Amino acid sequence: QSALTQSASVSGSPGQSITISCTGTSSDVGGYNYVSWYQQHPGKAPKLMMYDVSNRPSGVSTRFSGSKSGNTASLTISGLQAEDDADYYCSSYTSGSTLVVFGGGTKVTVL
Amino acid sequence: QVQLQESGPGLVKPSETLSLTCTVSGGSISSYFWSWIRQPPGKGLEWIGYFYSSGNTNYNPSLKSRVTISVDTSKNQFSLKLSSVTAADTAVYYCATGQSGDYWYFDLWGRGTLVTVTS
């Protein structure tokens, strides 16, 4: 069981917007602005899409945005495109002894 | 640009020690946090631990008794050793780092290497 809770799957049509959620506790997501998001295509290494809640690394499309409210962080993908079809994982710093925790992943399907 | 590449045996017997190496090219290993992360087949990501250039290490408590991460600055490599492995340790193992100097997110990953624990 993952430390952070993500919905198993989200789907949308090309051009639509979708939001992936990631729920933790006050010891991780809610307590610090250290949430990150990763995109992973089959057989590939994860790719950083967002860090520190809402910061986009250089080269990541502006269609991706991040936010947080309380113990839940969100990644929104606007103008959904075929290449966005992938697994997405959230991660957070935690004040617990584990230091870094991940969510179980959300499968995004572009219809 | 900095690149990471994992290497090591793809098969390990139960109760033995898994040993992997990550070679850092295009940059120096003498700074930043160097982490290992694994992903069992069809499952999510699990942070294993990191080695910091100061010599400090930090491990996932669930693996702490079996894990050692170390660095060889002369070879620009860092390594992972996981002892007493079982089938539950079968996973793709990634080396990763945060080039900004933070350890809670990873903007550079190796391609990953599958390690299967089997007799």
Short mmCIF file of C-alpha atoms in Angstrom, two decimals:
data_model
loop_
_atom_site.label_atom_id
_atom_site.label_comp_id
_atom_site.label_asym_id
_atom_site.label_seq_id
_atom_site.Cartn_x
_atom_site.Cartn_y
_atom_site.Cartn_z
CA GLN A 1 0.00 0.00 0.00
CA SER A 2 1.46 3.35 -1.08
CA ALA A 3 1.90 6.20 1.37
CA LEU A 4 0.13 8.66 -0.95
CA THR A 5 -3.27 7.88 -2.45
CA GLN A 6 -3.98 8.37 -6.14
CA SER A 7 -7.00 7.41 -8.19
CA ALA A 8 -6.26 4.36 -10.30
CA SER A 9 -7.23 5.81 -13.64
CA VAL A 10 -8.41 8.96 -15.37
CA SER A 11 -9.41 9.33 -19.00
CA GLY A 12 -10.23 12.15 -21.35
CA SER A 13 -10.58 13.01 -25.00
CA PRO A 14 -7.99 14.99 -26.94
CA GLY A 15 -8.24 18.67 -26.14
CA GLN A 16 -9.97 18.16 -22.82
CA SER A 17 -8.52 18.91 -19.39
CA ILE A 18 -8.08 16.32 -16.67
CA THR A 19 -6.93 16.50 -13.07
CA ILE A 20 -5.06 13.83 -11.14
CA SER A 21 -5.20 13.97 -7.36
CA CYS A 22 -2.75 12.82 -4.73
CA THR A 23 -3.82 12.64 -1.10
CA GLY A 24 -1.47 12.39 1.83
CA THR A 25 -1.33 13.71 5.36
CA SER A 26 -0.08 16.71 7.27
CA SER A 27 3.26 14.90 7.58
CA ASP A 28 3.86 14.99 3.86
CA VAL A 29 1.65 16.65 1.22
CA GLY A 30 -0.17 18.92 3.64
CA GLY A 31 2.83 19.97 5.65
CA TYR A 32 5.33 20.92 2.97
CA ASN A 33 5.43 22.36 -0.52
CA TYR A 34 7.63 19.51 -1.67
CA VAL A 35 5.25 17.60 -3.92
CA SER A 36 6.50 16.39 -7.28
CA TRP A 37 4.90 14.60 -10.22
CA TYR A 38 6.35 12.09 -12.68
CA GLN A 39 5.17 10.83 -16.05
CA GLN A 40 6.11 7.30 -17.05
CA HIS A 41 5.55 5.66 -20.41
CA PRO A 42 5.72 1.85 -20.65
CA GLY A 43 9.26 0.55 -20.40
CA LYS A 44 10.71 4.01 -19.76
CA ALA A 45 12.13 5.78 -16.76
CA PRO A 46 9.93 8.31 -14.97
CA LYS A 47 10.17 11.92 -16.13
CA LEU A 48 9.83 14.85 -13.74
CA MET A 49 6.82 16.97 -14.73
CA MET A 50 6.38 19.20 -11.68
CA TYR A 51 8.32 19.91 -8.51
CA ASP A 52 7.67 21.80 -5.30
CA VAL A 53 3.93 21.66 -6.04
CA SER A 54 3.72 24.01 -9.00
CA ASN A 55 7.15 24.45 -10.57
CA ARG A 56 7.58 23.16 -14.08
CA PRO A 57 11.05 21.92 -15.11
CA SER A 58 12.52 23.41 -18.23
CA GLY A 59 11.14 21.69 -21.31
CA VAL A 60 7.87 20.51 -19.77
CA SER A 61 4.80 21.75 -21.60
CA THR A 62 2.83 24.62 -20.08
CA ARG A 63 -0.23 22.39 -20.47
CA PHE A 64 0.84 20.81 -17.18
CA SER A 65 0.12 22.65 -13.96
CA GLY A 66 0.26 21.74 -10.29
CA SER A 67 -1.54 22.88 -7.17
CA LYS A 68 -2.23 21.87 -3.60
CA SER A 69 -5.05 22.28 -1.11
CA GLY A 70 -4.71 20.89 2.36
CA ASN A 71 -3.48 17.32 2.21
CA THR A 72 -4.29 16.89 -1.48
CA ALA A 73 -2.09 17.85 -4.41
CA SER A 74 -3.27 17.94 -8.00
CA LEU A 75 -1.75 17.77 -11.45
CA THR A 76 -3.85 19.22 -14.26
CA ILE A 77 -3.24 18.46 -17.89
CA SER A 78 -4.89 20.91 -20.26
CA GLY A 79 -5.44 20.35 -23.97
CA LEU A 80 -4.96 16.62 -23.58
CA GLN A 81 -2.80 15.07 -26.30
CA ALA A 82 -2.14 11.49 -27.37
CA GLU A 83 1.40 11.59 -25.93
CA ASP A 84 -0.01 12.35 -22.47
CA ASP A 85 -1.27 8.74 -22.33
CA ALA A 86 0.95 7.38 -19.53
CA ASP A 87 1.20 6.58 -15.85
CA TYR A 88 1.61 9.50 -13.45
CA TYR A 89 3.09 9.29 -9.97
CA CYS A 90 3.07 11.86 -7.25
CA SER A 91 5.78 12.06 -4.62
CA SER A 92 6.38 14.09 -1.50
CA TYR A 93 8.92 14.80 1.15
CA THR A 94 7.74 13.42 4.47
CA SER A 95 8.75 14.26 7.99
CA GLY A 96 8.49 10.58 8.73
CA SER A 97 11.56 8.41 8.64
CA THR A 98 11.02 7.43 5.00
CA LEU A 99 11.84 10.98 3.76
CA VAL A 100 10.45 10.44 0.26
CA VAL A 101 7.13 8.73 -0.47
CA PHE A 102 5.32 7.99 -3.71
CA GLY A 103 1.72 7.51 -4.70
CA GLY A 104 0.51 4.30 -6.28
CA GLY A 105 0.20 5.89 -9.71
CA THR A 106 -2.66 7.00 -11.97
CA LYS A 107 -3.12 5.63 -15.46
CA VAL A 108 -4.12 8.44 -17.81
CA THR A 109 -5.87 7.26 -20.94
CA VAL A 110 -6.41 9.53 -23.91
CA LEU A 111 -9.55 8.28 -25.60
CA GLN B 1 24.86 16.95 -20.11
CA VAL B 2 24.84 14.62 -17.15
CA GLN B 3 23.71 11.06 -17.75
CA LEU B 4 23.20 8.08 -15.45
CA GLN B 5 23.58 4.42 -16.37
CA GLU B 6 22.83 1.44 -14.15
CA SER B 7 24.74 -1.82 -14.45
CA GLY B 8 24.83 -5.13 -12.65
CA PRO B 9 23.55 -8.72 -12.72
CA GLY B 10 20.03 -9.23 -13.96
CA LEU B 11 19.57 -12.40 -11.92
CA VAL B 12 20.22 -12.88 -8.22
CA LYS B 13 19.55 -15.96 -6.11
CA PRO B 14 17.37 -15.77 -3.00
CA SER B 15 19.30 -14.94 0.20
CA GLU B 16 22.20 -13.47 -1.79
CA THR B 17 23.22 -9.83 -2.18
CA LEU B 18 22.03 -7.66 -5.04
CA SER B 19 24.76 -5.30 -6.25
CA LEU B 20 24.23 -2.50 -8.76
CA THR B 21 26.36 0.39 -9.95
CA CYS B 22 25.33 3.72 -11.40
CA THR B 23 27.88 5.49 -13.58
CA VAL B 24 27.63 9.26 -13.78
CA SER B 25 28.87 10.75 -17.05
CA GLY B 26 29.10 14.38 -18.09
CA GLY B 27 29.28 15.65 -14.53
CA SER B 28 30.88 15.17 -11.14
CA ILE B 29 29.56 12.90 -8.44
CA SER B 30 31.19 15.10 -5.83
CA SER B 31 28.01 17.06 -5.20
CA TYR B 32 24.27 16.47 -4.87
CA PHE B 33 22.27 13.58 -3.51
CA TRP B 34 22.49 10.25 -5.34
CA SER B 35 19.47 8.02 -4.96
CA TRP B 36 18.20 4.57 -5.79
CA ILE B 37 14.52 3.96 -6.54
CA ARG B 38 12.88 0.69 -7.51
CA GLN B 39 9.69 -0.42 -9.22
CA PRO B 40 8.38 -4.00 -8.98
CA PRO B 41 6.84 -5.23 -12.23
CA GLY B 42 3.45 -3.61 -12.76
CA LYS B 43 3.66 -1.68 -9.51
CA GLY B 44 4.58 1.77 -8.22
CA LEU B 45 7.82 3.46 -7.26
CA GLU B 46 9.66 2.98 -3.98
CA TRP B 47 12.48 5.19 -2.75
CA ILE B 48 15.36 3.09 -1.44
CA GLY B 49 17.73 5.75 -0.17
CA TYR B 50 20.40 8.29 -0.99
CA PHE B 51 24.09 9.04 -0.55
CA TYR B 52 25.04 12.67 -0.13
CA SER B 53 28.41 13.96 -1.22
CA SER B 54 29.30 14.84 2.37
CA GLY B 55 29.18 11.14 3.15
CA ASN B 56 25.74 11.18 4.73
CA THR B 57 23.32 8.41 3.83
CA ASN B 58 19.61 7.96 4.42
CA TYR B 59 17.61 4.81 3.78
CA ASN B 60 13.98 3.78 3.59
CA PRO B 61 13.28 2.24 7.02
CA SER B 62 11.58 -0.72 5.36
CA LEU B 63 14.92 -1.67 3.76
CA LYS B 64 17.42 -0.06 6.11
CA SER B 65 18.70 -3.27 7.68
CA ARG B 66 19.62 -4.67 4.27
CA VAL B 67 20.74 -1.62 2.23
CA THR B 68 24.05 0.08 1.68
CA ILE B 69 24.58 2.94 -0.77
CA SER B 70 28.12 4.14 -1.36
CA VAL B 71 30.07 6.32 -3.76
CA ASP B 72 33.36 5.81 -5.58
CA THR B 73 34.44 9.31 -6.56
CA SER B 74 37.50 8.03 -8.45
CA LYS B 75 35.19 6.19 -10.85
CA ASN B 76 32.34 8.71 -10.71
CA GLN B 77 30.03 5.89 -9.66
CA PHE B 78 27.65 5.13 -6.83
CA SER B 79 26.44 1.71 -5.86
CA LEU B 80 23.60 -0.16 -4.21
CA LYS B 81 23.90 -3.33 -2.18
CA LEU B 82 20.79 -5.10 -0.94
CA SER B 83 21.38 -8.20 1.13
CA SER B 84 19.26 -11.29 1.83
CA VAL B 85 17.07 -10.75 -1.19
CA THR B 86 13.77 -12.51 -1.79
CA ALA B 87 11.35 -12.62 -4.70
CA ALA B 88 9.80 -9.42 -3.34
CA ASP B 89 12.97 -7.58 -4.30
CA THR B 90 12.42 -8.33 -7.98
CA ALA B 91 12.10 -4.93 -9.60
CA VAL B 92 13.46 -2.41 -12.05
CA TYR B 93 16.09 -0.47 -10.16
CA TYR B 94 16.72 3.16 -11.10
CA CYS B 95 19.48 5.50 -10.05
CA ALA B 96 18.40 9.12 -9.91
CA THR B 97 19.35 12.56 -8.68
CA GLY B 98 18.08 16.10 -8.33
CA GLN B 99 20.45 18.42 -10.14
CA SER B 100 19.27 21.40 -8.13
CA GLY B 101 20.71 19.84 -5.01
CA ASP B 102 17.40 18.82 -3.47
CA TYR B 103 16.79 15.20 -2.53
CA TRP B 104 12.99 15.04 -2.53
CA TYR B 105 12.55 15.16 -6.29
CA PHE B 106 14.47 13.65 -9.19
CA ASP B 107 15.02 15.37 -12.52
CA LEU B 108 17.63 12.96 -13.82
CA TRP B 109 17.13 9.21 -14.03
CA GLY B 110 18.99 6.27 -15.45
CA ARG B 111 17.16 3.96 -17.85
CA GLY B 112 16.70 1.38 -15.12
CA THR B 113 17.81 -2.22 -14.87
CA LEU B 114 15.60 -5.21 -14.15
CA VAL B 115 16.79 -7.46 -11.36
CA THR B 116 15.02 -10.77 -10.94
CA VAL B 117 15.43 -12.80 -7.77
CA THR B 118 15.14 -16.46 -8.65
CA SER B 119 16.82 -19.72 -7.82
#
